[in-house]
CSV table of C-alpha atoms in Angstrom, one decimal:
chain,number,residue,atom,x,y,z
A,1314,UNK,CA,30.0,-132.4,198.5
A,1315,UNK,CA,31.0,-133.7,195.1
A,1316,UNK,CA,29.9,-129.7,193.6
A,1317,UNK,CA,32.5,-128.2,191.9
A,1318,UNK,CA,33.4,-124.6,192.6
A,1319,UNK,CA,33.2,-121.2,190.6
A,1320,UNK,CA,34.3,-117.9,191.9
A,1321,UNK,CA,34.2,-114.1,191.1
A,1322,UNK,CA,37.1,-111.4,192.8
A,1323,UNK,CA,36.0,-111.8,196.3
A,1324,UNK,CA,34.2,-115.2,196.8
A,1325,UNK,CA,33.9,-119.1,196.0
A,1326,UNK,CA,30.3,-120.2,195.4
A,1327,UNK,CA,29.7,-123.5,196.1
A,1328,UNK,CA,27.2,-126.0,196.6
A,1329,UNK,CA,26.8,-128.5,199.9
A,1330,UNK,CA,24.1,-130.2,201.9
A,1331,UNK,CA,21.2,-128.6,199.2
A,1332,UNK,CA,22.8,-125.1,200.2
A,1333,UNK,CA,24.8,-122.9,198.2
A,1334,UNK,CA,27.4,-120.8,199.6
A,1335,UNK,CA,28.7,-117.7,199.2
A,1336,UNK,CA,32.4,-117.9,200.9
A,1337,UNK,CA,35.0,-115.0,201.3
A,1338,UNK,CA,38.3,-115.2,199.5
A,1339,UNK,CA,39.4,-113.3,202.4
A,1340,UNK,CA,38.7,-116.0,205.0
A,1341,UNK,CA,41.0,-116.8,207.0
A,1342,UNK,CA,42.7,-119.9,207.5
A,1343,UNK,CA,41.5,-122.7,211.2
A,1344,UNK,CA,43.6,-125.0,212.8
A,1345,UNK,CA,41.0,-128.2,213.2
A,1346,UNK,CA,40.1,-127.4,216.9
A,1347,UNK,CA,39.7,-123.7,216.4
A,1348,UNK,CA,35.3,-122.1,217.6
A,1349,UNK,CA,33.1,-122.9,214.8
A,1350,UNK,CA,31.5,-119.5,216.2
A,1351,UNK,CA,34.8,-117.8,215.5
A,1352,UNK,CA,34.8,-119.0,211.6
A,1353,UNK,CA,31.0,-118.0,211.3
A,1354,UNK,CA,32.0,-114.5,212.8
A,1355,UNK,CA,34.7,-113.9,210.0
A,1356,UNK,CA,32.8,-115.3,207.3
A,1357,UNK,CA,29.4,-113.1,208.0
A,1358,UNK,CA,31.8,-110.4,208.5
A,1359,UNK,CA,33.7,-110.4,205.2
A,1360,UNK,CA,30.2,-110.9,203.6
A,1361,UNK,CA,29.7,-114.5,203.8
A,1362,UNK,CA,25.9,-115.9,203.2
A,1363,UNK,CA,24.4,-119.2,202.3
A,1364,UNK,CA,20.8,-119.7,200.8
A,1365,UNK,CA,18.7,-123.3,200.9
A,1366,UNK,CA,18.5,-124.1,197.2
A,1367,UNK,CA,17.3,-127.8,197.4
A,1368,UNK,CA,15.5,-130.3,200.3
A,1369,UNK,CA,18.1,-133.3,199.0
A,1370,UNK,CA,20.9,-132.6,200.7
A,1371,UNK,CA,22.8,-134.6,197.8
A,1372,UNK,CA,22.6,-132.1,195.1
A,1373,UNK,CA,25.1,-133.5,192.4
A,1374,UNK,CA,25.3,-130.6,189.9
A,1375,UNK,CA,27.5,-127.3,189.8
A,1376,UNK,CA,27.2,-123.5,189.9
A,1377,UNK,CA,27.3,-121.5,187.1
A,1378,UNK,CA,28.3,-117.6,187.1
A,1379,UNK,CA,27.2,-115.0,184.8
A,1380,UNK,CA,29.1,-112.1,184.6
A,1381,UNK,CA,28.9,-111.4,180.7
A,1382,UNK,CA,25.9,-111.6,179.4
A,1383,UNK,CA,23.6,-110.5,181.9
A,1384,UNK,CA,22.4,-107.0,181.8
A,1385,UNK,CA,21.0,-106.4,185.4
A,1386,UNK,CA,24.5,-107.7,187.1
A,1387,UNK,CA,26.0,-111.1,187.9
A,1388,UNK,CA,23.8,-114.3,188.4
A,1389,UNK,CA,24.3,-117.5,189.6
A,1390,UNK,CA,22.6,-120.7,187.9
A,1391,UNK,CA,23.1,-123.4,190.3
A,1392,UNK,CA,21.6,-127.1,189.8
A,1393,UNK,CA,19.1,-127.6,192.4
A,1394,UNK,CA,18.5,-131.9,192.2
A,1395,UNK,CA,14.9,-131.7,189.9
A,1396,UNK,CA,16.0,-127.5,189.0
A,1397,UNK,CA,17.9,-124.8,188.1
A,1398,UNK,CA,17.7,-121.9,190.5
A,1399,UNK,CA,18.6,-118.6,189.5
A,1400,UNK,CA,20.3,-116.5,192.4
A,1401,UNK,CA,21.7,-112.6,193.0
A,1402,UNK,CA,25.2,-113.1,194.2
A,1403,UNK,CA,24.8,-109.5,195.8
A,1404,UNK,CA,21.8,-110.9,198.0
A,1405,UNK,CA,21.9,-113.9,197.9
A,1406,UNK,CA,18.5,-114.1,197.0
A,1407,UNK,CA,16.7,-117.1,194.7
A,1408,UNK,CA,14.9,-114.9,191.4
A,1409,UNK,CA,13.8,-117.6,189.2
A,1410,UNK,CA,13.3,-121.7,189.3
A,1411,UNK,CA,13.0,-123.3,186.5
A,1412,UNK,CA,11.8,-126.6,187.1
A,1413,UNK,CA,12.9,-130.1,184.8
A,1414,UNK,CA,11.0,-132.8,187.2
A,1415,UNK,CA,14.1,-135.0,186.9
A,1416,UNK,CA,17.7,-134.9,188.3
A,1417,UNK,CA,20.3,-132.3,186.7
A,1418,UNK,CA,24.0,-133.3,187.4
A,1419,UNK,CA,25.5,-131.5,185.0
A,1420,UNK,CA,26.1,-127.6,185.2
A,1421,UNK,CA,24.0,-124.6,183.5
A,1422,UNK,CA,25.3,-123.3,180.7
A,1423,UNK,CA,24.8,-119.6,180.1
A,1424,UNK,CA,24.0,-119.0,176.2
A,1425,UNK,CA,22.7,-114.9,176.9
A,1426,UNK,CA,21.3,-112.3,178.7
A,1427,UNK,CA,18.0,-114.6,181.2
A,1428,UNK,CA,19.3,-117.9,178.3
A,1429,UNK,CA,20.2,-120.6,179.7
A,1430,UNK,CA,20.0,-124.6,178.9
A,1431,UNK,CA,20.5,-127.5,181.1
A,1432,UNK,CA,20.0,-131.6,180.6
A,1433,UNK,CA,18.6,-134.1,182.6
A,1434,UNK,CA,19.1,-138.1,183.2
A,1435,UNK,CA,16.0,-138.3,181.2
A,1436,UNK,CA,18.2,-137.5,178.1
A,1437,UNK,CA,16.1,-133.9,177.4
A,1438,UNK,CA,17.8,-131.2,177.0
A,1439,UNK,CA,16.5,-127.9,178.7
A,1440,UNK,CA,16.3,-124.4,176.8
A,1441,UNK,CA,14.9,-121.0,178.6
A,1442,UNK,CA,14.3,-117.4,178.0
A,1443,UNK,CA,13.0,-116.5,181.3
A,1444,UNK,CA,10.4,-118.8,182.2
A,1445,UNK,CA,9.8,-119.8,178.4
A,1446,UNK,CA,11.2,-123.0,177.7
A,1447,UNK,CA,11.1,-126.4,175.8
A,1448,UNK,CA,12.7,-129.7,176.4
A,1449,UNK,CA,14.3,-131.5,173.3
A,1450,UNK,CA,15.2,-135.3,173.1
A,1451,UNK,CA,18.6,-136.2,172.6
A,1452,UNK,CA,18.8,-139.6,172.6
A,1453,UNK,CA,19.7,-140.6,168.8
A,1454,UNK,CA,19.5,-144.5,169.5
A,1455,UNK,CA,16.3,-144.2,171.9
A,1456,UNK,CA,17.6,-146.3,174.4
A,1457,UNK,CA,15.8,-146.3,177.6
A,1458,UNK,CA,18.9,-145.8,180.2
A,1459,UNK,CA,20.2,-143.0,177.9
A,1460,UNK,CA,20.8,-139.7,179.7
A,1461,UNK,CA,22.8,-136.1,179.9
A,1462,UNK,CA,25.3,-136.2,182.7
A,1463,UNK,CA,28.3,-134.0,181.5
A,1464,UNK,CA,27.9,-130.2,181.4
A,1465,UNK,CA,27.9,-128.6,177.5
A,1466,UNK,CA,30.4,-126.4,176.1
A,1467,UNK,CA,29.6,-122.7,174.3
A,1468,UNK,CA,30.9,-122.8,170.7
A,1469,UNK,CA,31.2,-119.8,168.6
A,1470,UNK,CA,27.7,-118.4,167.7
A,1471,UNK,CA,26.6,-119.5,164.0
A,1472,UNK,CA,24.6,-116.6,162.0
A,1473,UNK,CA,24.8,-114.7,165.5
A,1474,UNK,CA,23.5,-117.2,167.0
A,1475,UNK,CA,25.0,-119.2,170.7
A,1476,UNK,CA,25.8,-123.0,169.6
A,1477,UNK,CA,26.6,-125.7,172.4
A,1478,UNK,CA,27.6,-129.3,172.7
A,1479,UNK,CA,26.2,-132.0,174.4
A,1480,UNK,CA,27.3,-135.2,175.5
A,1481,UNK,CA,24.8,-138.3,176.1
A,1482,UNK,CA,26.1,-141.2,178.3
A,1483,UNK,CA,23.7,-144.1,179.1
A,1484,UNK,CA,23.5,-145.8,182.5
A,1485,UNK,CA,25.1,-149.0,183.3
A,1486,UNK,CA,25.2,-149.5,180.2
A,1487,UNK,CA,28.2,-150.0,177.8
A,1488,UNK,CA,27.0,-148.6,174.1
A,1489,UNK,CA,28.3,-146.3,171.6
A,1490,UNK,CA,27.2,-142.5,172.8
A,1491,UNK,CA,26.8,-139.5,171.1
A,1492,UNK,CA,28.0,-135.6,171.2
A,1493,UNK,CA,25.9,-133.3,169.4
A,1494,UNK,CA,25.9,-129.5,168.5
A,1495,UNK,CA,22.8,-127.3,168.7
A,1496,UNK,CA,21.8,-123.8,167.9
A,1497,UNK,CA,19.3,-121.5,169.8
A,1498,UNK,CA,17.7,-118.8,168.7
A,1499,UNK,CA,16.6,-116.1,171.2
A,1500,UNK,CA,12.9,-115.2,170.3
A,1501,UNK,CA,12.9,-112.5,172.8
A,1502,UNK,CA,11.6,-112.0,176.2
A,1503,UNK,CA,8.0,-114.3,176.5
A,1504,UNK,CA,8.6,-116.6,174.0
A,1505,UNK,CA,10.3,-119.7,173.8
A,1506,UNK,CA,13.4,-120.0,172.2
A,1507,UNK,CA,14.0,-122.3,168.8
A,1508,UNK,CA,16.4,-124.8,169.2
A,1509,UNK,CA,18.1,-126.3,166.0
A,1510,UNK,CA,20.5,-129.5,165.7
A,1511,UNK,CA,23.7,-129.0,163.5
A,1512,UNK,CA,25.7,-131.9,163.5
A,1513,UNK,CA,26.2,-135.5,165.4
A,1514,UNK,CA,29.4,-137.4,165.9
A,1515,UNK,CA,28.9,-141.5,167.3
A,1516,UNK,CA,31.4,-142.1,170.2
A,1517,UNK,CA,32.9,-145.3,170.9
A,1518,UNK,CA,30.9,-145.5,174.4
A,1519,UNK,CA,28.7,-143.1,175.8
A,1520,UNK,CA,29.9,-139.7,176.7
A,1521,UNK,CA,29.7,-139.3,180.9
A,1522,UNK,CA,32.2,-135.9,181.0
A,1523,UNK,CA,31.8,-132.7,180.4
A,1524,UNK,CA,32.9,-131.2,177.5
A,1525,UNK,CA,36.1,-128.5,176.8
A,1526,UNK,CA,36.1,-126.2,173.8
A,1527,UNK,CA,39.8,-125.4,172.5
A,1528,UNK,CA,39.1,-121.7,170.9
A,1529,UNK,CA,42.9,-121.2,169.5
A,1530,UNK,CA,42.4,-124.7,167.3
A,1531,UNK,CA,38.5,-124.7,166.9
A,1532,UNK,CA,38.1,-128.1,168.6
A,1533,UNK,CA,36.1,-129.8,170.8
A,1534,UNK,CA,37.9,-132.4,173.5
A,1535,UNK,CA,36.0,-135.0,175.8
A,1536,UNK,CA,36.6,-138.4,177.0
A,1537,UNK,CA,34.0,-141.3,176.8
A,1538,UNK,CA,33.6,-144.2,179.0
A,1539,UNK,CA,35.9,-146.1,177.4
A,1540,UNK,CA,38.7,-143.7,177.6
A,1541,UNK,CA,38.9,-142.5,174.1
């Protein structure tokens, strides 16, 4: 599994083989040749569960855990190859798919209470309130290999509203990229939200990584392919 990992106080949620786990803290350490039976004992024990989020077994993106915004407990977003599912942590069980038709590599990024966005390797980027959503092009040069790898970063809200950036990387391809900031604003539950672009800045080559906010000096750090 190349999924990174995110974890609460008691477990490690991870994703591996189109499953996402829900691993104990607690869990003991194996030698090699120790019972699988005796691992899977423990782990169901300590509260350990699993749930089939995707049929391709390569799912490249990465969980996503909401403990803040949501109002009806924690939630896991998780990248599920061509979706986003939407999962209880307490149950385990899948609540909402949001479906983009096209790979998602990078991670959901929680912008408020059922808001989430997401992009795709067909350079959209992917903005819901529930099941109310609209894609939005980000590709400033229109160039056909361009696409949205990296995961976004939450910047401080603008008129009380969530901003994030995005990075657009372009495949096999060696071009200036782009990293752009947008704001949404939450219409409510059953409609979609608005999505507005605030700024552009032209990167050397196109943008693959994710993106890290610095809140103490109100900057934004990533690395492109050329490693600027």
């Amino acid at each position: 599994s190349i999924s990174q990992s995110v974890m609460d106080q008691n477990f490690i949620y991870h994703i591996a083989g189109g499953y996402l786990y829900k691993i104990p803290i607690a869990l003991g350490f194996y030698d090699w040749d120790a019972p699988l039976s005796e691992i899977i004992r423990e782990f169901k024990e300590l509260g350990g569960d699993s749930i089939k989020i995707s049929n391709n077994p390569n799912v490249r993106s990465h969980p996503t855990i909401d403990s803040i915004y949501s109002k009806a407990g924690p939630r896991i977003y998780a990248g599920a190859d061509k979706k986003v599912v939407k999962v209880n942590p307490a149950t385990m069980e899948i609540l909402r798919e949001y479906n983009a038709g096209v790979q998602i590599i990078n991670a959901p990024t929680v912008l408020g209470d059922d808001l989430i966005a997401f992009g795709g390797v067909d350079a959209r980027i992917y903005v819901y309130k529930g099941l109310k959503g609209q894609p939005v092009i980000y590709n400033p040069d229109g160039h056909p290999e361009a696409q949205i790898t990296g995961t976004y970063s939450q910047l401080p809200d603008v008129n009380g509203h969530p901003v994030f950036v995005v990075p657009v990387n372009y495949r096999a391809t060696d071009k200036a990229g782009y990293v752009g900031a947008f704001q949404v604003i939450d219409n409510g539950e059953g409609h979609e939200p608005t999505i507005n672009k605030l700024w552009d800045f032209k990167t050397d080559n196109g943008v693959a990584a994710s993106i890290t906010y610095d809140a103490r000096k109100h900057r934004v750090y990533f690395a492109d392919k050329s490693g600027a």
